[in-house]
JSON list of C-alpha atoms in Angstrom, two decimals:
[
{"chain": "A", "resi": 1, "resn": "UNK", "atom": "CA", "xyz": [-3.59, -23.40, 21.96]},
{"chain": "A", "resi": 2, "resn": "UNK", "atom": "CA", "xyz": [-6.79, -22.62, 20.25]},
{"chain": "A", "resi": 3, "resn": "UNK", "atom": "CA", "xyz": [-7.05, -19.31, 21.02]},
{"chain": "A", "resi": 4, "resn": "UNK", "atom": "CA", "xyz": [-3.53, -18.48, 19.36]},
{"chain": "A", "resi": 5, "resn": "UNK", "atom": "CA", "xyz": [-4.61, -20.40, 16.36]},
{"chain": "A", "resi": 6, "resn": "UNK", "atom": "CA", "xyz": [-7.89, -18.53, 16.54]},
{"chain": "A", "resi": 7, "resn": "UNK", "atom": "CA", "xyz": [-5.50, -15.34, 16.38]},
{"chain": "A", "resi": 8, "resn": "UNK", "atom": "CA", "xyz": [-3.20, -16.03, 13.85]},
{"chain": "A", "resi": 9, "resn": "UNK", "atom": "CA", "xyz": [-6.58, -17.10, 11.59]},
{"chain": "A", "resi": 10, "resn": "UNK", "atom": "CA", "xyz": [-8.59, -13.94, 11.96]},
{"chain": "A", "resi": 11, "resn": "UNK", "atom": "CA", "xyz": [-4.96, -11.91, 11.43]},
{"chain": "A", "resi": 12, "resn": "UNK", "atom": "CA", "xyz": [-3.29, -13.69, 8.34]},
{"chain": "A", "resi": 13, "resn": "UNK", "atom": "CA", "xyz": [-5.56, -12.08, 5.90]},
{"chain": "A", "resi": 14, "resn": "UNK", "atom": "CA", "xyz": [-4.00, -9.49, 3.68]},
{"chain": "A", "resi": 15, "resn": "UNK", "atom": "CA", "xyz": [-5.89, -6.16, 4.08]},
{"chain": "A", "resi": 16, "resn": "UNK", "atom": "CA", "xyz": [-5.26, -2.81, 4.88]},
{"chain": "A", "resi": 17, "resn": "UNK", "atom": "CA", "xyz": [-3.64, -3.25, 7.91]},
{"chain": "A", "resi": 18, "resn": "UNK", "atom": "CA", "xyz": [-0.86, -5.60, 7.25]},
{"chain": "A", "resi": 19, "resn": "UNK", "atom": "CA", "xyz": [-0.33, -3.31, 4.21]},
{"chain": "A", "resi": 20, "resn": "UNK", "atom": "CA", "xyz": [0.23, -0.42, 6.88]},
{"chain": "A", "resi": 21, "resn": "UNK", "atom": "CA", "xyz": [2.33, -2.69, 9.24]},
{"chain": "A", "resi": 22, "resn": "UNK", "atom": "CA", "xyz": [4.40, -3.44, 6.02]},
{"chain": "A", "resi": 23, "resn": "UNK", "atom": "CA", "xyz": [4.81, -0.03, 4.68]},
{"chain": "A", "resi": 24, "resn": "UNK", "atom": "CA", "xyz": [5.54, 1.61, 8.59]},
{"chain": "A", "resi": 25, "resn": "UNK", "atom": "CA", "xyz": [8.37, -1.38, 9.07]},
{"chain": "A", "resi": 26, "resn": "UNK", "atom": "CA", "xyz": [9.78, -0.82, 5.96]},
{"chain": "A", "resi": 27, "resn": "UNK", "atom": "CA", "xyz": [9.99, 3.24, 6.15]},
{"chain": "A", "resi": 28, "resn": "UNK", "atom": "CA", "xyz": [10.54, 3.75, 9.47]},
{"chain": "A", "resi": 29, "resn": "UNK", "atom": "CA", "xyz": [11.89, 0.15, 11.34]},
{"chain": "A", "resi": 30, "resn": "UNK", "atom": "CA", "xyz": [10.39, -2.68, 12.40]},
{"chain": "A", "resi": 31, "resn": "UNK", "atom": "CA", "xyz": [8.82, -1.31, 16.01]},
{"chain": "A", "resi": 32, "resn": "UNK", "atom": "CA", "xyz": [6.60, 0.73, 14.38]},
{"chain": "A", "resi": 33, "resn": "UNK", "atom": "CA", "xyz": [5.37, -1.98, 12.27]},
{"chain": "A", "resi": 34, "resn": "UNK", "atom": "CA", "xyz": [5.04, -4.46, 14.93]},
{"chain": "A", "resi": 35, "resn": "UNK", "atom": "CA", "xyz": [3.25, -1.55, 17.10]},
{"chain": "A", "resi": 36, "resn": "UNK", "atom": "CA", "xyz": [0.72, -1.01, 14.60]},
{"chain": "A", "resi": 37, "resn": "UNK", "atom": "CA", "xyz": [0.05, -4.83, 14.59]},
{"chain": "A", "resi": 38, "resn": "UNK", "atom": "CA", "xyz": [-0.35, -4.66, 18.33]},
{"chain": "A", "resi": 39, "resn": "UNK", "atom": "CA", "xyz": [-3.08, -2.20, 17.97]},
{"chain": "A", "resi": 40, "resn": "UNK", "atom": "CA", "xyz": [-4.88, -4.30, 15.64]},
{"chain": "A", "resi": 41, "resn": "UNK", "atom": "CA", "xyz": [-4.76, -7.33, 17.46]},
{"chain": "A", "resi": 42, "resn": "UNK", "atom": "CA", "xyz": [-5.95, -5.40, 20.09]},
{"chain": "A", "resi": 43, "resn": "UNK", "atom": "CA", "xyz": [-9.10, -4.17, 18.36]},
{"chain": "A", "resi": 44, "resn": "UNK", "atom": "CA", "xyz": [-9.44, -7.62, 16.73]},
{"chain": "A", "resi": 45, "resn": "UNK", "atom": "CA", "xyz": [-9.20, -8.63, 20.67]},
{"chain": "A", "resi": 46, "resn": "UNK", "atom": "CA", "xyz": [-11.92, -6.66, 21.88]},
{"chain": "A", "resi": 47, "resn": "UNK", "atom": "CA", "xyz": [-14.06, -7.95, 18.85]},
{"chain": "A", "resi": 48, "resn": "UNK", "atom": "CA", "xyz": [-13.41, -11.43, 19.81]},
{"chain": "A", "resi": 49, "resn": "UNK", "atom": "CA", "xyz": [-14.57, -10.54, 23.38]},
{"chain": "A", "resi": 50, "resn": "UNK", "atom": "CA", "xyz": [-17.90, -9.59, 22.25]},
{"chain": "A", "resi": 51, "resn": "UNK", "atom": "CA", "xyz": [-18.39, -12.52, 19.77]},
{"chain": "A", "resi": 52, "resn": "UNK", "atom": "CA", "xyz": [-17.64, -14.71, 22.91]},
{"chain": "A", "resi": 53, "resn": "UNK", "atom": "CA", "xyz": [-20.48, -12.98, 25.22]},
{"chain": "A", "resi": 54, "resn": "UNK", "atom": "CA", "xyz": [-22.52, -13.23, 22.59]},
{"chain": "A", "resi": 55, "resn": "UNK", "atom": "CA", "xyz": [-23.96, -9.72, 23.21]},
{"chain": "A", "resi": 56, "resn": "UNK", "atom": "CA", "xyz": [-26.77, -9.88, 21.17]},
{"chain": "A", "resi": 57, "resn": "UNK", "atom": "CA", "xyz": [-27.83, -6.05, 21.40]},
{"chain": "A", "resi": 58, "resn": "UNK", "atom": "CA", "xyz": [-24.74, -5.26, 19.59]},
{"chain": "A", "resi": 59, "resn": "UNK", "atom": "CA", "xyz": [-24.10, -8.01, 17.31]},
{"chain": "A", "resi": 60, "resn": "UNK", "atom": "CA", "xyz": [-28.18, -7.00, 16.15]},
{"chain": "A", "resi": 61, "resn": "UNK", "atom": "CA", "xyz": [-27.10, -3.31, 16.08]},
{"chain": "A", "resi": 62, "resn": "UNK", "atom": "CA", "xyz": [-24.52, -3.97, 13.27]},
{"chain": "A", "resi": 63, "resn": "UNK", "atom": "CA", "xyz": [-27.35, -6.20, 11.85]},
{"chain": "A", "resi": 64, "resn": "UNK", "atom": "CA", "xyz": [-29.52, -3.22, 11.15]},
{"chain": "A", "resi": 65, "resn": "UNK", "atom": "CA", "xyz": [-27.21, -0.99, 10.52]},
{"chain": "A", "resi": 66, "resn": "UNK", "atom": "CA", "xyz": [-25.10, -2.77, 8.53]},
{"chain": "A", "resi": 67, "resn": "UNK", "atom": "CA", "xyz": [-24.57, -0.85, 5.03]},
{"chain": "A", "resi": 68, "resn": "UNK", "atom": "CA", "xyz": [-24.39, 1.90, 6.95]},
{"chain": "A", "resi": 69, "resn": "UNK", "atom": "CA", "xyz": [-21.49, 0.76, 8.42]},
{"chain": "A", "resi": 70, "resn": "UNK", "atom": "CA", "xyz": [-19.76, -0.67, 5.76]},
{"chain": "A", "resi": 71, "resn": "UNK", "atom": "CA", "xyz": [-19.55, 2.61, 4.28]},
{"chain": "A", "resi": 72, "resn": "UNK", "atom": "CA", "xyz": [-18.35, 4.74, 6.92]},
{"chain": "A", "resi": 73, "resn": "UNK", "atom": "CA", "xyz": [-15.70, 1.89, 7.50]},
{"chain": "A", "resi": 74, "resn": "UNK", "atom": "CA", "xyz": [-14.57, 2.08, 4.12]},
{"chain": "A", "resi": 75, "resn": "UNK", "atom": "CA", "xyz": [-14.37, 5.81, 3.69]},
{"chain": "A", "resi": 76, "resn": "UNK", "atom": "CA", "xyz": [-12.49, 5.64, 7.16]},
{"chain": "A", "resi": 77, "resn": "UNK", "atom": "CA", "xyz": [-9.86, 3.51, 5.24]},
{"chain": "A", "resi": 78, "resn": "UNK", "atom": "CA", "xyz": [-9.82, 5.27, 1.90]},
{"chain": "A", "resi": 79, "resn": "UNK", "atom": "CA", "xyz": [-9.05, 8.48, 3.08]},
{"chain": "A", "resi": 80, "resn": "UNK", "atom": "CA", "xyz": [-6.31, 6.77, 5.27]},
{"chain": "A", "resi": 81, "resn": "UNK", "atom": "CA", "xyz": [-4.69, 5.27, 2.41]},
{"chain": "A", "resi": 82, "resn": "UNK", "atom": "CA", "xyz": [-5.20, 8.91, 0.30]},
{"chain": "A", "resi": 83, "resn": "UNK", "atom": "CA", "xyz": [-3.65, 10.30, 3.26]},
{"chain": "A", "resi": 84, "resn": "UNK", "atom": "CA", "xyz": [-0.68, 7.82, 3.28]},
{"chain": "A", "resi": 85, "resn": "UNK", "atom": "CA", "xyz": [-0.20, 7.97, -0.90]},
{"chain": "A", "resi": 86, "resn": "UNK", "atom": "CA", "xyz": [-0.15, 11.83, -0.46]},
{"chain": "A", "resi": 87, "resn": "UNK", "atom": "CA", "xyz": [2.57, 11.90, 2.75]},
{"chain": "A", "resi": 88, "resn": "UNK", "atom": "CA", "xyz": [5.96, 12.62, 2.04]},
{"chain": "A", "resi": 89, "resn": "UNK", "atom": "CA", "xyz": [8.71, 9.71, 3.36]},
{"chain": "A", "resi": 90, "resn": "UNK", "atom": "CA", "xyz": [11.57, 13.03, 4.46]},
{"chain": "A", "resi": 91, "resn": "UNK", "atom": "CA", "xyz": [9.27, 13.73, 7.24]},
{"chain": "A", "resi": 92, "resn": "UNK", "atom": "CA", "xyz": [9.43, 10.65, 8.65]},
{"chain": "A", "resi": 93, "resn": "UNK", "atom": "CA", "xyz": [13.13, 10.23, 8.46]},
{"chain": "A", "resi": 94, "resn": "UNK", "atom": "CA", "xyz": [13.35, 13.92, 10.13]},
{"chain": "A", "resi": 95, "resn": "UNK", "atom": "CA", "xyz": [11.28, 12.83, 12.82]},
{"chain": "A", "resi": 96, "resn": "UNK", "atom": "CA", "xyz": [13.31, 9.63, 13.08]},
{"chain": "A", "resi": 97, "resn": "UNK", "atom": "CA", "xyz": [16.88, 11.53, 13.42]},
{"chain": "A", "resi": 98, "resn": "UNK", "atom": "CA", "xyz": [15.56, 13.74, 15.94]},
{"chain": "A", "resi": 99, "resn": "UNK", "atom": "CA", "xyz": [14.52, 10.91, 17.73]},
{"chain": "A", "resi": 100, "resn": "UNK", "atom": "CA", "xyz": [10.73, 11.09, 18.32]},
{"chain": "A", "resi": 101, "resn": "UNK", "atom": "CA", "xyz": [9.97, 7.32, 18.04]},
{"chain": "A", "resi": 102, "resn": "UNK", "atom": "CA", "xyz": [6.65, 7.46, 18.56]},
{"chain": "A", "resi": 103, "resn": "UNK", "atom": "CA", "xyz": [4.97, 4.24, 19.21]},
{"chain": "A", "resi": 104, "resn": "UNK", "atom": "CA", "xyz": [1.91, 5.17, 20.61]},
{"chain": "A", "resi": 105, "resn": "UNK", "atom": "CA", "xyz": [0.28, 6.82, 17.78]},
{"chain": "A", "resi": 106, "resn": "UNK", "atom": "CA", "xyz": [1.69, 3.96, 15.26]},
{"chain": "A", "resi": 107, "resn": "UNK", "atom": "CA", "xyz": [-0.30, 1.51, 18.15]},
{"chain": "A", "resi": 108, "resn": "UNK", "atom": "CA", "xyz": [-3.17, 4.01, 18.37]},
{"chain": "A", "resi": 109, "resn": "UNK", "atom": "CA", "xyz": [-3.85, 4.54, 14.49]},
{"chain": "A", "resi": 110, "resn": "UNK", "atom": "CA", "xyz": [-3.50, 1.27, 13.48]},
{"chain": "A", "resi": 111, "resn": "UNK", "atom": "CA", "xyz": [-6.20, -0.02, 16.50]},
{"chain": "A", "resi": 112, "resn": "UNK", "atom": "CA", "xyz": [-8.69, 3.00, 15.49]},
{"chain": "A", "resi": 113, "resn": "UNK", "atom": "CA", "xyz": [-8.41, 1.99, 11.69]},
{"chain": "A", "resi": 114, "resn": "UNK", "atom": "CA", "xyz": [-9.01, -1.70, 12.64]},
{"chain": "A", "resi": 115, "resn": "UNK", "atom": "CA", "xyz": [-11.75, -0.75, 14.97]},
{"chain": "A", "resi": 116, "resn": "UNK", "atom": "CA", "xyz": [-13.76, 0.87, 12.06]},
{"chain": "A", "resi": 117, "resn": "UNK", "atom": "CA", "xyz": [-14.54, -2.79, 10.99]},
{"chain": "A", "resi": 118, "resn": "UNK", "atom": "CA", "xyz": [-16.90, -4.49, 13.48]},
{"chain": "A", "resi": 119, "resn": "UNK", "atom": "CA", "xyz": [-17.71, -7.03, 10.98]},
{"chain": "A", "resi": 120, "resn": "UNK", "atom": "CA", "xyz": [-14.83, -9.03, 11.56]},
{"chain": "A", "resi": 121, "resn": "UNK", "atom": "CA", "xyz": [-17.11, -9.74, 14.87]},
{"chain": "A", "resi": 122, "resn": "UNK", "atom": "CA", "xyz": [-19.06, -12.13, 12.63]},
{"chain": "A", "resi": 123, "resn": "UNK", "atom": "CA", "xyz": [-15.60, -13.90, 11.60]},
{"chain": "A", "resi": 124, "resn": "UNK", "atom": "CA", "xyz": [-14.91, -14.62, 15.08]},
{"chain": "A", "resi": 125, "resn": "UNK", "atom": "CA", "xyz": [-18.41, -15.90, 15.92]},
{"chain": "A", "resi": 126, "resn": "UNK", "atom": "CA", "xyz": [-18.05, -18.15, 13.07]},
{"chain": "A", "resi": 127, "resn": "UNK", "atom": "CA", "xyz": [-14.02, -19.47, 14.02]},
{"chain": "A", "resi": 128, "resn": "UNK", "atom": "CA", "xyz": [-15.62, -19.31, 17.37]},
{"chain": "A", "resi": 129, "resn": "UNK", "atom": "CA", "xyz": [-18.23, -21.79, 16.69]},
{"chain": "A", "resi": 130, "resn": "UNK", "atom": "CA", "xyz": [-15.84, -24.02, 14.10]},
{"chain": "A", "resi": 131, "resn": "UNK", "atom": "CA", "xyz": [-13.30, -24.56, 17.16]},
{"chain": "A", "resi": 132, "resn": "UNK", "atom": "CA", "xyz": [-16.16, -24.41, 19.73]},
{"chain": "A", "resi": 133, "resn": "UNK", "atom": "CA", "xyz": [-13.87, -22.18, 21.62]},
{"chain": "A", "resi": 134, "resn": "UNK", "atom": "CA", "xyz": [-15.48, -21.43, 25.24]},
{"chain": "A", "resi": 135, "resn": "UNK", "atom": "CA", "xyz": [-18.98, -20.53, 26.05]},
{"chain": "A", "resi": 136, "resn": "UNK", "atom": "CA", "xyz": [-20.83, -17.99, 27.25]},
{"chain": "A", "resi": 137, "resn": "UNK", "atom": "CA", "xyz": [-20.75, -20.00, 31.03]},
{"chain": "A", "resi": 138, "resn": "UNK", "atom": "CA", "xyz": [-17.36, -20.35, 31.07]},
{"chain": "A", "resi": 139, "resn": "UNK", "atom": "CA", "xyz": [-15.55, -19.08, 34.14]},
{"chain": "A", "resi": 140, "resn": "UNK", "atom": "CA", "xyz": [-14.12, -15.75, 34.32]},
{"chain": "A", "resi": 141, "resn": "UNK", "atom": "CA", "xyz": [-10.30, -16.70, 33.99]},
{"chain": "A", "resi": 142, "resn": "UNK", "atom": "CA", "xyz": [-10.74, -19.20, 31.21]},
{"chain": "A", "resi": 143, "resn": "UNK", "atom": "CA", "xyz": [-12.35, -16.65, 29.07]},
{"chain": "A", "resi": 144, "resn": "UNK", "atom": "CA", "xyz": [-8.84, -13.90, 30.23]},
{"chain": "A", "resi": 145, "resn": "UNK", "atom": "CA", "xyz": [-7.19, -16.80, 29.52]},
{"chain": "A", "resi": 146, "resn": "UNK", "atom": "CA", "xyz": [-8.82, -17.37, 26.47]},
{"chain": "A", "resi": 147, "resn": "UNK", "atom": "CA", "xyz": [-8.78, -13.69, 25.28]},
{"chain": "A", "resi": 148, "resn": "UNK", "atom": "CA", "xyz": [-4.92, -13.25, 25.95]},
{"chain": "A", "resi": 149, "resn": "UNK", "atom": "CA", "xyz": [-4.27, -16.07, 23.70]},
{"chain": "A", "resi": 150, "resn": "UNK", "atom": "CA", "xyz": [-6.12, -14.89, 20.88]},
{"chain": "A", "resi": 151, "resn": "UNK", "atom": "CA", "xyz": [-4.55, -11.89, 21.17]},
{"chain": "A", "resi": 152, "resn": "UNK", "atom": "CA", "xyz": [-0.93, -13.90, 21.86]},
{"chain": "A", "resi": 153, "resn": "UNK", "atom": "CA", "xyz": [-1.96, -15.56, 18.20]},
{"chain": "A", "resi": 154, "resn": "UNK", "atom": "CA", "xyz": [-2.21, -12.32, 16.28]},
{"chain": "A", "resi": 155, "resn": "UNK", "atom": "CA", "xyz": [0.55, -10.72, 17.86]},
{"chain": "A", "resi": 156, "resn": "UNK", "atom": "CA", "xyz": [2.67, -13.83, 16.88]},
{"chain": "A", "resi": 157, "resn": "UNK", "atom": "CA", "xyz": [1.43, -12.95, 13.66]},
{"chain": "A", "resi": 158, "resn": "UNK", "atom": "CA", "xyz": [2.35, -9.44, 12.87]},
{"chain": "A", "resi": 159, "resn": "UNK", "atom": "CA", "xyz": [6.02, -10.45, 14.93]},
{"chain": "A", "resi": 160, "resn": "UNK", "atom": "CA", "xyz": [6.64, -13.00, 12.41]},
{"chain": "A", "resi": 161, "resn": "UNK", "atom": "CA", "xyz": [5.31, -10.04, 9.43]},
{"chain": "A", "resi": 162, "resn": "UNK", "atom": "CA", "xyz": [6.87, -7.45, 10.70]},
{"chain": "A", "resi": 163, "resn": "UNK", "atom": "CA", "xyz": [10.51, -9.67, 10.75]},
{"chain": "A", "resi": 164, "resn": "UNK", "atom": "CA", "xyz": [10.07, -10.89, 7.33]},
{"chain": "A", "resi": 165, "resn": "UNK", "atom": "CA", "xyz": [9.83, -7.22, 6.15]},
{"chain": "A", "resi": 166, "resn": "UNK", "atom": "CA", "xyz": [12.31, -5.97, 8.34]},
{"chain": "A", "resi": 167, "resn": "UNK", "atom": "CA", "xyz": [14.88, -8.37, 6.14]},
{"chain": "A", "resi": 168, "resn": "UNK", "atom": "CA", "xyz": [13.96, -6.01, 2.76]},
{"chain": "A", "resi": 169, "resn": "UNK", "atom": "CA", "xyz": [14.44, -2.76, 4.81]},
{"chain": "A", "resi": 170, "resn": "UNK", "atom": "CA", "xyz": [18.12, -1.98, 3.77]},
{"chain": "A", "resi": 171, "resn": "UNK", "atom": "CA", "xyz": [16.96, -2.12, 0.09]},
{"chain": "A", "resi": 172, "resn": "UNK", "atom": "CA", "xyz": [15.36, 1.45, 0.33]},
{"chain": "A", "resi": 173, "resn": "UNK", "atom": "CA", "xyz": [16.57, 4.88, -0.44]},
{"chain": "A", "resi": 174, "resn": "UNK", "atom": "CA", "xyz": [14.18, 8.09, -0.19]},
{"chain": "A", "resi": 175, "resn": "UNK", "atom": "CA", "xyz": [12.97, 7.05, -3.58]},
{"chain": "A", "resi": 176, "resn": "UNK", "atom": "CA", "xyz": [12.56, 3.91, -2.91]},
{"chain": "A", "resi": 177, "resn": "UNK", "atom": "CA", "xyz": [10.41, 5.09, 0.62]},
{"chain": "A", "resi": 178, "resn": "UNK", "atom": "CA", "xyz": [8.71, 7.43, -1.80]},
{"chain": "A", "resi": 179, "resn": "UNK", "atom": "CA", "xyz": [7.95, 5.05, -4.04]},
{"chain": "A", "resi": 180, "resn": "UNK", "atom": "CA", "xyz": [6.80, 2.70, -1.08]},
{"chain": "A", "resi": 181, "resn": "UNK", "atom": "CA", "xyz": [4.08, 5.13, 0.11]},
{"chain": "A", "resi": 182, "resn": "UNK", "atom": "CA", "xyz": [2.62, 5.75, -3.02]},
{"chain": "A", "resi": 183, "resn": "UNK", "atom": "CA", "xyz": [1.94, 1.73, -3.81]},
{"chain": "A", "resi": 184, "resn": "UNK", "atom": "CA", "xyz": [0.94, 1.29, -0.35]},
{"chain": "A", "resi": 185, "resn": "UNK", "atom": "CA", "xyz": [-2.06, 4.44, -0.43]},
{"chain": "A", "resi": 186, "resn": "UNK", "atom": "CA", "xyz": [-3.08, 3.05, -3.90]},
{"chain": "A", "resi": 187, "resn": "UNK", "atom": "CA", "xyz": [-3.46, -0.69, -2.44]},
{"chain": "A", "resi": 188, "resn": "UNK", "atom": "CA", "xyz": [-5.24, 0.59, 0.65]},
{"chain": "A", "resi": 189, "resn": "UNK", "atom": "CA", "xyz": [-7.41, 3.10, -1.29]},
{"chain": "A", "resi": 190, "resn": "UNK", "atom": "CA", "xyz": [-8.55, 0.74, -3.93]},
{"chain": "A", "resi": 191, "resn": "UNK", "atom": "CA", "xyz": [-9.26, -2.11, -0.75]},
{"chain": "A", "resi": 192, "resn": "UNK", "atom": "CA", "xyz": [-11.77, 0.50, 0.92]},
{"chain": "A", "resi": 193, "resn": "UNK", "atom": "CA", "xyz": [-13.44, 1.29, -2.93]},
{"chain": "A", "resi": 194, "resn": "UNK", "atom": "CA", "xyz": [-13.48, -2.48, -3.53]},
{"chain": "A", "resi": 195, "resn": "UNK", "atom": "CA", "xyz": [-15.11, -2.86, 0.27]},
{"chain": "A", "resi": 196, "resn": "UNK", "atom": "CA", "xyz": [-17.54, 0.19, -0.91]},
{"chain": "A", "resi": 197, "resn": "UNK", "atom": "CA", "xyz": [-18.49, -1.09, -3.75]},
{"chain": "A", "resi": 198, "resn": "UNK", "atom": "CA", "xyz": [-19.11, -4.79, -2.60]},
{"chain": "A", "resi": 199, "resn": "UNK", "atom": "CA", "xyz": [-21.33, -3.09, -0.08]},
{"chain": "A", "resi": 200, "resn": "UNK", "atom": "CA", "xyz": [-23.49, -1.19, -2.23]},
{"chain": "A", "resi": 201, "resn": "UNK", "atom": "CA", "xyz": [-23.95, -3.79, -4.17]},
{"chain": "A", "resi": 202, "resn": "UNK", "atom": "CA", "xyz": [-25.81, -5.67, -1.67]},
{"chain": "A", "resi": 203, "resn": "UNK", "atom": "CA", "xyz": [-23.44, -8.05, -0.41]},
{"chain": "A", "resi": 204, "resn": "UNK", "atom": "CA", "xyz": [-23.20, -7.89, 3.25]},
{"chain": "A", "resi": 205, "resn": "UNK", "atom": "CA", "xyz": [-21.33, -10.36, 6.35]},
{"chain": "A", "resi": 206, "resn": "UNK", "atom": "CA", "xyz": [-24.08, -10.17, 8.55]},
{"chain": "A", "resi": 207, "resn": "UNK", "atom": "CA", "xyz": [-25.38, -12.91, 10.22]}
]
């Protein structure tokens, strides 16, 4: 039970992602949408993971090379959301009447953009430490049991996103589609400048 509240916590967040999952249900149907959510609750997963083992070797490699990261993360996501602004909705639909649904890459993308921030690894050792969820000694299948409901949590999550949006699909035309991807490149482009700029700034989440 903790572990899926420990998922739905570190996924509720508006950010990029649930942007994506948003504009991907709405355009092309609610799988894709709730695909791309799996591959962020995957990467979130595999985050979590770490946090647990506490593998200090990584968690001091982000440490030091924290700014660093921060940037390249954010320029990851602004040129996704330049990339999404500039795409044209027709394609899409095209691909979707020929019938090349294809999952993978909305599951894929959405993990590899989520993966490109390994500072939510300091959210989870903090939630991790608030719940005191496991430990380091805890037995092998309490810690797959504990992972798979973390994950369970944040897929519950972007299920329950996914279906709200799904209800508001039938409301859009080409234009509206059109319309859609330009609003949702602008919100995740001016995310990754406002990440950018908090980071040169000198505010950091490291621990």
């Amino acid at each position: 039970f903790q572990g899926v509240i420990i998922g739905l916590i570190t996924s509720i967040p508006v950010g990029p992602i649930a942007v994506l999952c948003i504009q991907r249900c709405l355009q092309r149907g609610r799988l894709h949408g709730f695909f791309s959510g799996l591959g962020a609750a995957t990467s979130d997963s595999l985050y979590a993971l770490l946090a647990l083992l506490g593998l200090s070797f990584i968690i001091d490699f982000i440490n030091r090379n924290l700014l660093v990261i921060q940037i390249i993360g954010s320029m990851v996501v602004l040129g996704f959301g330049i990339y999404i602004f500039l795409k044209n909705p027709s394609s899409d639909l095209r691909k979707s009447k020929g019938g090349s649904s294809n999952y993978w890459q909305d599951y894929v993308s959405a993990f590899a953009l989520t993966l490109s921030n390994p500072m939510i690894i300091f959210l989870f050792l903090g939630v991790f430490a608030r719940f005191n969820f496991l430990s380091k000694t805890a037995p092998w299948y309490e810690v797959i049991v504990g992972m798979g409901s973390v994950f369970g949590g944040a897929a519950l999550w972007w299920f329950l996103l996914t279906l709200l949006a799904s209800v508001f699909r039938k409301n859009f035309n080409i234009r509206g589609l059109w319309l859609l991807n330009k609003i949702t490149g602008a919100i995740i482009s001016l995310l990754a400048v406002g990440s950018l700029v908090w980071s040169l700034t000198g505010h950091s989440v490291g621990v």
